[in-house]
Coordinates of C-alpha atoms and ligand atoms in Angstrom, one line a residue:
X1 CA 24.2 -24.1 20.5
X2 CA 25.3 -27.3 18.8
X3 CA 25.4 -30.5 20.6
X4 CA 23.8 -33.6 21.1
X5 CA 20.4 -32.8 21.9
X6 CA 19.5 -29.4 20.6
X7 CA 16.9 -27.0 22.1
X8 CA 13.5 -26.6 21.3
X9 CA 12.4 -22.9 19.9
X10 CA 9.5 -22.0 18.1
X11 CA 9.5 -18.8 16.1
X12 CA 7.3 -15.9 15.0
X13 CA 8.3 -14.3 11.4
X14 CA 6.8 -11.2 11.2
X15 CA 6.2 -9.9 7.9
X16 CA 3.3 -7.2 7.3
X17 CA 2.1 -7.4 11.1
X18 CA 4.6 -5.0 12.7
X19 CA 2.7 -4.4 16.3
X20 CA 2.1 -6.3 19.5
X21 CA -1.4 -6.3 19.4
X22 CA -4.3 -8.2 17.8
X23 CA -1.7 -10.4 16.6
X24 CA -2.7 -13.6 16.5
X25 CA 0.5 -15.8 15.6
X26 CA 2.4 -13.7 18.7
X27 CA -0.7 -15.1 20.8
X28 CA -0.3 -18.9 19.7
X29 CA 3.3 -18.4 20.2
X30 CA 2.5 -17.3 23.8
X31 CA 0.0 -20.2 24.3
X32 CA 2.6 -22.8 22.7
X33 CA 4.5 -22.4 26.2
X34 CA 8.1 -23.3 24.6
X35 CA 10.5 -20.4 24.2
X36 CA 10.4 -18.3 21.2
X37 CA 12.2 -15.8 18.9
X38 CA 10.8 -13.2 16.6
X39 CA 12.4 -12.2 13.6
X40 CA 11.8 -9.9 10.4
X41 CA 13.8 -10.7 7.6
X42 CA 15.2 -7.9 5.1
X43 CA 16.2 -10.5 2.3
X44 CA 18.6 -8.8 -0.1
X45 CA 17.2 -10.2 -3.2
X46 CA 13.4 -8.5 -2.2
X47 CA 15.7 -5.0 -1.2
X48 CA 16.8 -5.4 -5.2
X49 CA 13.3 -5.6 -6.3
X50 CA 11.6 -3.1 -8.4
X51 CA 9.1 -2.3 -5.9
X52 CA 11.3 -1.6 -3.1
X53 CA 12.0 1.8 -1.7
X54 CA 14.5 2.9 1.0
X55 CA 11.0 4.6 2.7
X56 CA 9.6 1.5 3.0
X57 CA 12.4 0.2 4.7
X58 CA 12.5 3.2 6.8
X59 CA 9.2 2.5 7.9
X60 CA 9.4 -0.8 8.7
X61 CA 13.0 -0.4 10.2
X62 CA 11.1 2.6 12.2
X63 CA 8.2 0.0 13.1
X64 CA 10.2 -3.0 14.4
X65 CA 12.2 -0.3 16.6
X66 CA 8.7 0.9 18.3
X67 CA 8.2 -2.7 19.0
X68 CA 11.3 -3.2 20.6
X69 CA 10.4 -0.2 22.8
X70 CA 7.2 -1.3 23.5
X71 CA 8.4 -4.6 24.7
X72 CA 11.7 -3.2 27.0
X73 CA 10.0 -4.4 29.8
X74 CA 9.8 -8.0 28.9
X75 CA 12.7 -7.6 27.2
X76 CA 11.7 -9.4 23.8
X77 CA 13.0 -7.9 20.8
X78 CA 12.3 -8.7 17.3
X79 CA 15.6 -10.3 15.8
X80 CA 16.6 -9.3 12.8
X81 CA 18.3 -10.3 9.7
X82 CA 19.7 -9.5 6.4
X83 CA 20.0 -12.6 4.3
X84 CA 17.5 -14.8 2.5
X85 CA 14.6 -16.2 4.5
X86 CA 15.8 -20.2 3.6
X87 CA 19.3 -19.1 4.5
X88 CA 17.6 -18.0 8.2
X89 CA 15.5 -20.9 8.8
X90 CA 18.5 -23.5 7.7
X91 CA 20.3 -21.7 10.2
X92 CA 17.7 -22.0 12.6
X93 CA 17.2 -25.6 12.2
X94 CA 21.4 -26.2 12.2
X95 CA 21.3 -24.3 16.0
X96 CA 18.2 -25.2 17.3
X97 CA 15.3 -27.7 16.9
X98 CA 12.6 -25.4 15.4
X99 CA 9.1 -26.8 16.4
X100 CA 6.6 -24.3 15.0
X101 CA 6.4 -21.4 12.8
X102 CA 3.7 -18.7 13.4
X103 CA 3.1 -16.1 11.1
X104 CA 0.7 -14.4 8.6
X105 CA -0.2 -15.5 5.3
X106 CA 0.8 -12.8 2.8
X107 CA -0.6 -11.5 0.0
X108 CA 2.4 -10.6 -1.9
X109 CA 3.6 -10.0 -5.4
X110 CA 4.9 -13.0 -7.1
X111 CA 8.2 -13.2 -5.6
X112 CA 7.3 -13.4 -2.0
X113 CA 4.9 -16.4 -3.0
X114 CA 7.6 -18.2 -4.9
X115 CA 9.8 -17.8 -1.4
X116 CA 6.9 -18.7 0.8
X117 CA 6.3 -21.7 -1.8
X118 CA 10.2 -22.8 -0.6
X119 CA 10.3 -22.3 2.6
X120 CA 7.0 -24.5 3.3
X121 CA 8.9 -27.2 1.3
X122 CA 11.7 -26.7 3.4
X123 CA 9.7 -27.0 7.0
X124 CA 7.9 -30.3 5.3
X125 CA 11.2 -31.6 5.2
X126 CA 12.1 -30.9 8.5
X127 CA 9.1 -31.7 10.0
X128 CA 8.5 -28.1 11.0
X129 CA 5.3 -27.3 11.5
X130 CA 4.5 -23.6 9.8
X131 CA 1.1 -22.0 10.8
X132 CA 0.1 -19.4 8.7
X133 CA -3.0 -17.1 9.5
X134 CA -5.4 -15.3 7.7
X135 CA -4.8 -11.6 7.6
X136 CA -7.6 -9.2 8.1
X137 CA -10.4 -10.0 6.1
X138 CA -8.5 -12.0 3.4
X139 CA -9.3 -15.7 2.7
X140 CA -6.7 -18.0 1.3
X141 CA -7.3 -20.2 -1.6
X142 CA -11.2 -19.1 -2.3
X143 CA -12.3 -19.7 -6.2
X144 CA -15.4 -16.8 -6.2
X145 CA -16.3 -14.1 -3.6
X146 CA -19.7 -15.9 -2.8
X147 CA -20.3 -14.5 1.0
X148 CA -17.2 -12.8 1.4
X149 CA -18.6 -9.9 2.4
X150 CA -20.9 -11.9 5.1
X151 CA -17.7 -13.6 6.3
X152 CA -16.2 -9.9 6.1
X153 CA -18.2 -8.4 8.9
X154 CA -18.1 -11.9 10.9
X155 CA -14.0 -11.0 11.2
X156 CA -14.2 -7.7 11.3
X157 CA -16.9 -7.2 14.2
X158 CA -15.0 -9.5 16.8
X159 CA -13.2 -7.8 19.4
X160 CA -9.9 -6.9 18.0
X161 CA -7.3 -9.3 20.2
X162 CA -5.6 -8.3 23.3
X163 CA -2.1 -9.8 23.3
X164 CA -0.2 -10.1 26.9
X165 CA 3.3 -11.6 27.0
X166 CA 4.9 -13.7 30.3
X167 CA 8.3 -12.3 30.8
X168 CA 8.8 -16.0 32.4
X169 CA 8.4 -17.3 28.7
X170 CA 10.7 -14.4 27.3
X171 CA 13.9 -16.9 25.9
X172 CA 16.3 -14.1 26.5
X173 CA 19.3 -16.9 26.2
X174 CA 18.4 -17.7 23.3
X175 CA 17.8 -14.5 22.4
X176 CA 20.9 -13.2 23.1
X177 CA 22.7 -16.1 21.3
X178 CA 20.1 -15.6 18.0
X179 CA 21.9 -11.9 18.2
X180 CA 24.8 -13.1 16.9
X181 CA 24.0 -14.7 13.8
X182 CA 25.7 -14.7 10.8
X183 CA 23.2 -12.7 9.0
X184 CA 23.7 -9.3 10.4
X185 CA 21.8 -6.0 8.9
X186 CA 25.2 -4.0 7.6
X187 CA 25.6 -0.8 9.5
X188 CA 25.6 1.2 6.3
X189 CA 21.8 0.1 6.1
X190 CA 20.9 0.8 9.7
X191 CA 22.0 4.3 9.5
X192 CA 20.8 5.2 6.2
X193 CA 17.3 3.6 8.0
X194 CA 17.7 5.4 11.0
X195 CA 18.0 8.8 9.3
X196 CA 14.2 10.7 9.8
X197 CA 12.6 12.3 6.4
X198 CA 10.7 14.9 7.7
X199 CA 8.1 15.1 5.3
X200 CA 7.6 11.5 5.3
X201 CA 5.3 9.9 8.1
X202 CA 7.2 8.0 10.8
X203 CA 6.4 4.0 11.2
X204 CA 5.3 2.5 14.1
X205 CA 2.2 1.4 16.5
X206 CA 2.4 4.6 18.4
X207 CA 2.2 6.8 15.5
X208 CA -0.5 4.8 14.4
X209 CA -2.6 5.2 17.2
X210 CA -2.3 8.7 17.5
X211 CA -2.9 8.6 14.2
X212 CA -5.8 7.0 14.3
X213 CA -7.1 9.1 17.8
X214 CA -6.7 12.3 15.7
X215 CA -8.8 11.1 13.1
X216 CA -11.5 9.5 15.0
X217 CA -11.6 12.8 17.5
X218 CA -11.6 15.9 15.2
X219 CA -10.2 15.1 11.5
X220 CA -13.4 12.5 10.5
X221 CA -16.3 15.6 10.2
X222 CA -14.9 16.4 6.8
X223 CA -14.2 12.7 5.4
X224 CA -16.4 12.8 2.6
X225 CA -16.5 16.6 1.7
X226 CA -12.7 16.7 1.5
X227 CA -11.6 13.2 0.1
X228 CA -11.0 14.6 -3.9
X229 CA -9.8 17.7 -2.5
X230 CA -5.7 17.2 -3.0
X231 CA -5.1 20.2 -0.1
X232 CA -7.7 19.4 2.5
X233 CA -8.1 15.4 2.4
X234 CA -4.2 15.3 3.3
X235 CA -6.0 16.7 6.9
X236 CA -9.5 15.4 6.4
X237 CA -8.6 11.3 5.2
X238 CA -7.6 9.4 8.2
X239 CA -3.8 8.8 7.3
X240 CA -3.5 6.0 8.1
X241 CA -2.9 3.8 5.1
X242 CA 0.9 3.2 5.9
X243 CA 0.0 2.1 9.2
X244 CA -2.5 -0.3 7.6
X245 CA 0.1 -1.6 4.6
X246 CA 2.8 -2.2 7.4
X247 CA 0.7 -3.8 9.9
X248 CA 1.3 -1.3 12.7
X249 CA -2.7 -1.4 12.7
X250 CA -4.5 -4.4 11.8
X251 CA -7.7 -3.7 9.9
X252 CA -9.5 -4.7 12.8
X253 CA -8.6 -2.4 15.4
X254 CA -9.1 0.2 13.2
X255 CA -12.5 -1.0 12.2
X256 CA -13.4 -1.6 15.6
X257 CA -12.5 2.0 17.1
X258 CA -14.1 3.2 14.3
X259 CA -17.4 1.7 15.2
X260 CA -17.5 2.1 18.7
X261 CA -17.1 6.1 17.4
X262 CA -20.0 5.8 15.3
X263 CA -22.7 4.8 18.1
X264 CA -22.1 7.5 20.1
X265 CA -22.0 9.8 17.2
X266 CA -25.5 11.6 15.7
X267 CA -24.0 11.8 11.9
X268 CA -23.3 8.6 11.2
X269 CA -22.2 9.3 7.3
X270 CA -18.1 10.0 7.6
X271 CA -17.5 7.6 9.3
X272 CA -19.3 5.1 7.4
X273 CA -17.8 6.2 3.7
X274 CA -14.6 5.4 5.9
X275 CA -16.0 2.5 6.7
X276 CA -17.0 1.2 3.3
X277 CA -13.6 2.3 2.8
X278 CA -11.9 -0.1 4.8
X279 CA -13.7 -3.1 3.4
X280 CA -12.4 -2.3 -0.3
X281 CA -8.8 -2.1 1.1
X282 CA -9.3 -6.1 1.9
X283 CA -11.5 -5.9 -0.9
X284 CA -8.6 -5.2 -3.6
X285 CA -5.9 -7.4 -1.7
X286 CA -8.0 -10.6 -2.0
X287 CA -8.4 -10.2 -5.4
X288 CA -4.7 -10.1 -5.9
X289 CA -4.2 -13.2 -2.9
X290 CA -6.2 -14.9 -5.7
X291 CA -4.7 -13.4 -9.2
X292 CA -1.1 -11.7 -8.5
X293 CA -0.1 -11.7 -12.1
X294 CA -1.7 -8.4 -11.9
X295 CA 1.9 -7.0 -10.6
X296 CA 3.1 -7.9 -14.5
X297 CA 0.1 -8.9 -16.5
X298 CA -3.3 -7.3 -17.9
X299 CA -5.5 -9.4 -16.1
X300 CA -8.0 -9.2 -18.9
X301 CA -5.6 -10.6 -21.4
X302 CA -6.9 -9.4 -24.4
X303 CA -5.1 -6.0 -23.2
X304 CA -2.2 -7.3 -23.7
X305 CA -2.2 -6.0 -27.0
X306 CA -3.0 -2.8 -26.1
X307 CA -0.3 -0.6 -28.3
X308 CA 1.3 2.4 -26.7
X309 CA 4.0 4.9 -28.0
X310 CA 5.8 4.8 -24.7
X311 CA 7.4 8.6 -25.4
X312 CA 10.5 8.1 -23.2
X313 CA 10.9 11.9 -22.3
X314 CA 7.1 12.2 -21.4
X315 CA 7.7 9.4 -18.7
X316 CA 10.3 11.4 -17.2
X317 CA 8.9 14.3 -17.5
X318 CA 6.2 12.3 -15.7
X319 CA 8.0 10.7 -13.4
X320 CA 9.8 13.8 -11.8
X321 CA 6.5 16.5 -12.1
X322 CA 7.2 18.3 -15.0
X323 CA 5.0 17.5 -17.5
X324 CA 3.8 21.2 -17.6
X325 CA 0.1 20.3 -16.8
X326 CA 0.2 22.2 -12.8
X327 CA -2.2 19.4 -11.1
X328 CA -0.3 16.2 -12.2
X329 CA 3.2 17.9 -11.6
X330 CA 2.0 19.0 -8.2
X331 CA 1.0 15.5 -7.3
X332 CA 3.8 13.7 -8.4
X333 CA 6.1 16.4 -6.0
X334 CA 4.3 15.9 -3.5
X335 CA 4.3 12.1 -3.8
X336 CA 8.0 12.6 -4.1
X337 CA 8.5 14.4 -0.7
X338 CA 5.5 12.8 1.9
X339 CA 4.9 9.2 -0.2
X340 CA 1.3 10.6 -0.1
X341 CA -1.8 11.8 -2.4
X342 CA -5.5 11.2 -1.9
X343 CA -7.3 7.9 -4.2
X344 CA -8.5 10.6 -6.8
X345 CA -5.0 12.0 -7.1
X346 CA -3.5 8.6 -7.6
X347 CA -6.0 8.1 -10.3
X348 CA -5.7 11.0 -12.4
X349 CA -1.7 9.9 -12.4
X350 CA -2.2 6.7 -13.7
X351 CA -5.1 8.1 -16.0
X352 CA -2.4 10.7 -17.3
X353 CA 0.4 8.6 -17.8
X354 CA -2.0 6.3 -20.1
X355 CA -4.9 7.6 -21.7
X356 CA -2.7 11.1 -22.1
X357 CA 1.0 10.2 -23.1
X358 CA -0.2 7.2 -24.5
X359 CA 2.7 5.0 -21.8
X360 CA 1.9 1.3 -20.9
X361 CA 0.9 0.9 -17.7
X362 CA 3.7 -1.4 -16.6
X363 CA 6.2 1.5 -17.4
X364 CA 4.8 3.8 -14.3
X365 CA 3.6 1.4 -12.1
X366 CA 6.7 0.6 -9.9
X367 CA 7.4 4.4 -10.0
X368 CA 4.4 4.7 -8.0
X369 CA 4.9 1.6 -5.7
X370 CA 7.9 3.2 -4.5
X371 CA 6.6 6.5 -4.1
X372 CA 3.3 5.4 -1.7
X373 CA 4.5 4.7 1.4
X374 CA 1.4 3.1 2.2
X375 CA 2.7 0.4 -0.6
X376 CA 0.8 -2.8 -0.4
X377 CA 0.9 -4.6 -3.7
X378 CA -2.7 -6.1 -3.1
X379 CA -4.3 -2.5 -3.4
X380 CA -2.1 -0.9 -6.0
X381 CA -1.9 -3.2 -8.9
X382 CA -5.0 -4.3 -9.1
X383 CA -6.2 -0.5 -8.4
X384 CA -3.3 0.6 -11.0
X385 CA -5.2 -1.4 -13.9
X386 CA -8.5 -0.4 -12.8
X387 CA -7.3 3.2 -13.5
X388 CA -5.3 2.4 -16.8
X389 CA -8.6 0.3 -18.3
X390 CA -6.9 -2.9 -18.3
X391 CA -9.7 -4.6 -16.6
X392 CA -12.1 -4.8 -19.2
X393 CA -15.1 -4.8 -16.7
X394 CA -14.8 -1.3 -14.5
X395 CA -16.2 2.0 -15.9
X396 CA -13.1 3.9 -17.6
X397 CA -12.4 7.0 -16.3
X398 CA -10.4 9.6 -18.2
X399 CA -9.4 12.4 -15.5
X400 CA -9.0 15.7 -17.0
X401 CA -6.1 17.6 -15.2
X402 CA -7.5 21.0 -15.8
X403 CA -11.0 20.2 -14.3
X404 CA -9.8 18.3 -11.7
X405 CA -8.1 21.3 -10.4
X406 CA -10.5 23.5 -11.2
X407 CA -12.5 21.9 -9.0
X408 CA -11.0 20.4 -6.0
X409 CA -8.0 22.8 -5.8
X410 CA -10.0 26.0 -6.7
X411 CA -7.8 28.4 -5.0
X412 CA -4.7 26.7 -6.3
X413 CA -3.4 26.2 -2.6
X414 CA -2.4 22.7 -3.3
X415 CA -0.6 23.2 -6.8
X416 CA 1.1 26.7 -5.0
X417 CA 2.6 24.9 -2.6
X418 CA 4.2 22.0 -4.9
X419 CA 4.9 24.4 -7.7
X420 CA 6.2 27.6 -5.9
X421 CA 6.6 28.9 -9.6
X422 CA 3.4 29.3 -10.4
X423 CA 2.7 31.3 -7.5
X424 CA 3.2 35.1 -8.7
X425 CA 0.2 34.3 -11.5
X426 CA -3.5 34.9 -10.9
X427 CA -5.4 32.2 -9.6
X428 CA -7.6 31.3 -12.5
X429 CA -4.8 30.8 -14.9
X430 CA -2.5 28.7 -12.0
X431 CA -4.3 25.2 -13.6
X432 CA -3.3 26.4 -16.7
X433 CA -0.4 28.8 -16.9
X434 CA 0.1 28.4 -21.3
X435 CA -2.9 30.7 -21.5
X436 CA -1.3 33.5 -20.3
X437 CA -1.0 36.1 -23.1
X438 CA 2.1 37.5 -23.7
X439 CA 1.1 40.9 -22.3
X440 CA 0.0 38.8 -18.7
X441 CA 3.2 37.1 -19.6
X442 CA 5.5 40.6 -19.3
X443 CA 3.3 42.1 -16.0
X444 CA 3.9 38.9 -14.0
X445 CA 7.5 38.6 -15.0
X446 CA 6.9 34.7 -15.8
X447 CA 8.1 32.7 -18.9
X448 CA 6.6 29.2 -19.7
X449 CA 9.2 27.4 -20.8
X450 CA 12.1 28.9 -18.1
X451 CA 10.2 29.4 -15.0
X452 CA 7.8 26.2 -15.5
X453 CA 7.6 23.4 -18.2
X454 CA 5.7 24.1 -21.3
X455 CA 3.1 21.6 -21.5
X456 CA 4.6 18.4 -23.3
X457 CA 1.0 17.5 -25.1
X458 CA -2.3 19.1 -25.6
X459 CA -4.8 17.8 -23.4
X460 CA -7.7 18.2 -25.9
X461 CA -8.4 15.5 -27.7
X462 CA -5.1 13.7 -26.7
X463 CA -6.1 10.9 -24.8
X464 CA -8.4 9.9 -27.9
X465 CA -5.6 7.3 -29.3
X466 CA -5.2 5.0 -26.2
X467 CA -9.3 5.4 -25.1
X468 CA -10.5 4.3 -28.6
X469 CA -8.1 1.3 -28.4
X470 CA -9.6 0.1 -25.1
X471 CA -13.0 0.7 -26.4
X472 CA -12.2 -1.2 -29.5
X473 CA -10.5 -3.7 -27.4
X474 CA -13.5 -4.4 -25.1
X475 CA -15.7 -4.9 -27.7
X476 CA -13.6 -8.3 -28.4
X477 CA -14.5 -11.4 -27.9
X478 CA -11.9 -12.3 -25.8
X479 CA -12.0 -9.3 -24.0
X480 CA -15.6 -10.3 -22.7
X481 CA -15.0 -13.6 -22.5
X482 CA -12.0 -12.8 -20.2
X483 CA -14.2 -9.8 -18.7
X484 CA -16.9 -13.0 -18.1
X485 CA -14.4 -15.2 -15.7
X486 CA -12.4 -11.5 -13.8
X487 CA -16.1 -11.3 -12.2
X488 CA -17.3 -14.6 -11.7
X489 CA -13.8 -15.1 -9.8
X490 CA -12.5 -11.9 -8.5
X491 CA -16.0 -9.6 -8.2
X492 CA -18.6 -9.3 -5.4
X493 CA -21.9 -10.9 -6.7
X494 CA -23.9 -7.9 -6.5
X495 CA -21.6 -5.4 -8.5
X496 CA -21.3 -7.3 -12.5
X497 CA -21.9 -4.9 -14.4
X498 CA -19.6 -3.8 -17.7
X499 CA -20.7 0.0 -17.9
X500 CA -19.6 2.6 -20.1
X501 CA -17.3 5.3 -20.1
X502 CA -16.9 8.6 -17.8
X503 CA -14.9 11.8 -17.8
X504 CA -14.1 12.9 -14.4
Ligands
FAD1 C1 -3.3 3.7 -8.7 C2 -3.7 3.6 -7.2 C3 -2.8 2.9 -6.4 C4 -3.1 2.8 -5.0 N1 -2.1 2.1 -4.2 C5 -2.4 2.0 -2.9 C6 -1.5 1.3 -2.1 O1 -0.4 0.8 -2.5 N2 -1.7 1.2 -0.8 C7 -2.9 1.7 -0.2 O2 -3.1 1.5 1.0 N3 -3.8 2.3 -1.0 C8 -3.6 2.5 -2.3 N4 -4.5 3.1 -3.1 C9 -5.9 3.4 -2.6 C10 -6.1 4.8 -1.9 O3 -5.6 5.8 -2.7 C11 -5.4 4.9 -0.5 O4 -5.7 3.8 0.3 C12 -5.8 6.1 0.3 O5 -5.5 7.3 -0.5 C13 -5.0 6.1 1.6 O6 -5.2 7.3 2.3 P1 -5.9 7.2 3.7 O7 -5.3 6.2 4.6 O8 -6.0 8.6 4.3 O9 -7.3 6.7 3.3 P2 -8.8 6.8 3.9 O10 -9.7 7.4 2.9 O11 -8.7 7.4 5.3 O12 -9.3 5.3 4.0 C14 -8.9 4.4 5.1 C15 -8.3 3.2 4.6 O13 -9.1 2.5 3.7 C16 -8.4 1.9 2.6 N5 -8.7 2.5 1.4 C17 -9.1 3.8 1.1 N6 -9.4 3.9 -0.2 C18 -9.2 2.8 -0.8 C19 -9.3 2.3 -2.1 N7 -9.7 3.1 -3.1 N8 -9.0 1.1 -2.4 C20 -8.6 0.2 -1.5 N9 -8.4 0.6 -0.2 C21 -8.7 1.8 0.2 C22 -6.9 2.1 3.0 O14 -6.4 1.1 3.7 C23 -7.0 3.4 3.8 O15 -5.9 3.6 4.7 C24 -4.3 3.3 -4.5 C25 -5.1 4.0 -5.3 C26 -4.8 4.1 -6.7 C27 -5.8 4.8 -7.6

């Protein structure tokens, strides 16, 4: 491609906006009218990150696949690379004469923005123009949340965009001389991404819609009834959270087929806790699009000195489900093998690992990451502190894993099926198998300590250590001070409140 006069291209970088429709920089791309070449990048030094999992790479290897398929006909693919994203676009701009960039903005962990913070100084000095847009509800560079929510449901109730692509604009030349770029995905990677987990769900826009179909035509009625329950919300919660995080659905279209459901409807309350739902996903990632030292720092600094043993065999006993306490070992399997739990699972994980083994938060919160497959860093870290009590200004809630599955798992279905093991006992003791006497012990032919961990701690009374410190810790000046500007900057106006504790 080198010679005197190079040729013009503009090109689309996806990042987490893996579909063809209601996607806004593929439309400006299209309008532009000059040739253009998509691309994902899988940048080696992200792939070595803590937060990276081979099924998030699945998934999104999965997803750019389904777009290829979806666009055979026009015979666009998305191009892709395994190198740095300055390494790509100096390439780029040695081959071809790049006019425009299109993408999202992201709301990333540190890391992405220092890249996106060097590539924009790279296009300024190539006079390459790089449009970034907003994605879903999330506003870039805001200082408070004064009528965010009113700018919210502006977005959110437009008509999701319909995306059509000219096969007379489709560059395949240049397309099929991008192909052979230096910067090819090794094989070793493709195949270890093209293996199928079958536990795991599959990436994608057509996944995501039937996803999303299912939900909205039979799985909804139960939405709120179910949504603590660990068995029945896997059926009765939409799902569809990976398809969200990866951008195989934009908030949008979900929002919008949600709400042409609800008029024609007569209950009218699933579907709107779902709703409300989607709102705090954006809700969560523009607090971190404004504050993403939450990925490595309290945000309320006076947590900072929060003191914790950090018990190295309780974190692995943690991380792999065997802590002995049935409901948080059954989560973590089954996190291990689909990369899914409901919220209230999630939090009683987090809530375990610190208020109960007394572990800083930090220590178990890339553990997670790469177990959600529905991993966006907006949502989790900021979520993850909530739950730990680093916040200083939400209501602390210690989850009690006994309760809990007293409770929402009352027959024991859910922690039966993670923890086989525990199946041969009677139900009632399931939740807590170290009350068995040893006369129950003989007749059921089950031995705590062989068949199924011993519990490493006591729950009574054990969480006391780390929850008096956050009280005490609270009560500080800087705490509230600190407290003062995490809600005049990151809160919603009507929800300021510092309220006390809960058990859940
Ligand atoms: C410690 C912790 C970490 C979390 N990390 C993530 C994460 O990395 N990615 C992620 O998508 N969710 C995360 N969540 C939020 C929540 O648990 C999941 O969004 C939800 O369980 C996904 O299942 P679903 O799609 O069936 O949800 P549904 O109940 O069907 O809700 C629909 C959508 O709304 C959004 N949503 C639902 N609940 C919440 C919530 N509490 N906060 C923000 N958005 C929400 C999600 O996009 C979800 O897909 C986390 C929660 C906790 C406590």
């Amino acid at each position: 491609m080198q010679g005197t006069s190079k040729q013009q291209l503009n090109l689309v970088w996806l990042k987490r906006d893996l579909r063809t429709q209601d996607h806004l920089p593929l439309a400006e791309a299209e309008l532009n009218g000059l040739p253009y070449v998509v691309l994902y990048i899988f940048e080696p030094s992200m792939l070595a990150y803590p937060d990276c999992a081979d099924r998030h790479l699945r998934f999104q290897f999965q997803s750019l696949q389904a777009m290829q398929q979806k666009w055979s006909e026009i015979q666009r693919i998305p191009v892709l690379f395994h190198a740095e994203a300055i390494e790509v676009f100096n390439w780029f701009n040695k081959e071809f004469q790049i006019q425009q960039v299109f993408s999202y903005q992201e709301s990333g962990i540190d890391k992405t923005f220092q890249r996106d913070l060097e590539v924009a100084s790279f296009f300024k000095s190539q006079n390459i123009q790089w449009k970034q847009y907003q994605r879903n509800g999330v506003l870039r560079a805001i200082q408070n949340r004064k009528n965010w929510d009113t700018k919210w449901h502006a977005y959110m109730s437009e008509k999701p965009l319909l995306n059509t692509y000219s096969a007379a604009l489709n560059p395949s030349f240049f397309e099929a001389f991008v192909m052979q770029h230096p910067f090819q995905v090794p094989s070793t990677l493709l195949i270890q991404w093209s293996q199928k987990e079958a536990q795991l769900q599959p990436g994608g826009e057509l996944h995501a819609w039937q996803y999303l179909q299912s939900f909205l035509n039979e799985r909804f009625y139960n939405y709120q009834f179910h949504i603590s329950k660990p068995a029945q919300s896997r059926k009765s919660c939409s799902r569809l959270s990976p398809f969200i995080a990866w951008g195989n659905l934009s908030l949008r279209q979900v929002y919008y087929a949600s709400k042409q459901k609800q008029v024609i409807i007569k209950n009218k309350r699933p579907l709107q806790a779902f709703l409300t739902r989607l709102k705090w996903h954006d809700h969560f990632v523009q607090k971190f699009e404004q504050a993403c030292s939450y990925e490595t720092k309290a945000i309320n600094k006076a947590f900072d000195d929060l003191k914790a043993s950090n018990n190295v065999h309780y974190l692995e006993a943690w991380k792999t489900g065997n802590t002995g306490i049935p409901l948080v070992d059954a989560n973590m399997r089954a996190l291990i093998q689909t990369g899914w739990v409901n919220f209230r699972m999630r939090a009683l994980l987090v809530s375990f690992l610190t208020h109960h083994l007394d572990i800083d938060w930090k220590l178990g919160v890339y553990h997670l990451a790469h177990l959600f497959l529905d991993y966006e860093p907006g949502i989790h870290y900021t979520q993850f502190q909530m739950q730990a009590g680093t916040t200083g200004v939400n209501t602390l809630r210690v989850y009690n894993p006994v309760k809990n599955a007293l409770e929402h798992d009352p027959d024991a279905e859910f922690i039966k099926k993670w923890i086989p093991e525990l199946s041969k006992l009677p139900t009632q003791l399931i939740a807590q198998p170290w009350l068995l006497n040893p006369l129950e012990a003989a007749m059921y032919q089950f031995k705590i300590g062989e068949d199924y961990p011993a519990p490493i701690i006591e729950l009574q009374g054990k969480h006391k250590t780390m929850v008096d410190q956050i009280y005490a810790i609270k009560k500080t000046a800087l705490a509230q001070t600190e407290g003062k500007t995490i809600v005049s900057k990151l809160e919603r106006p009507q929800k300021l409140k510092t309220k006390t504790a809960k058990k859940s």
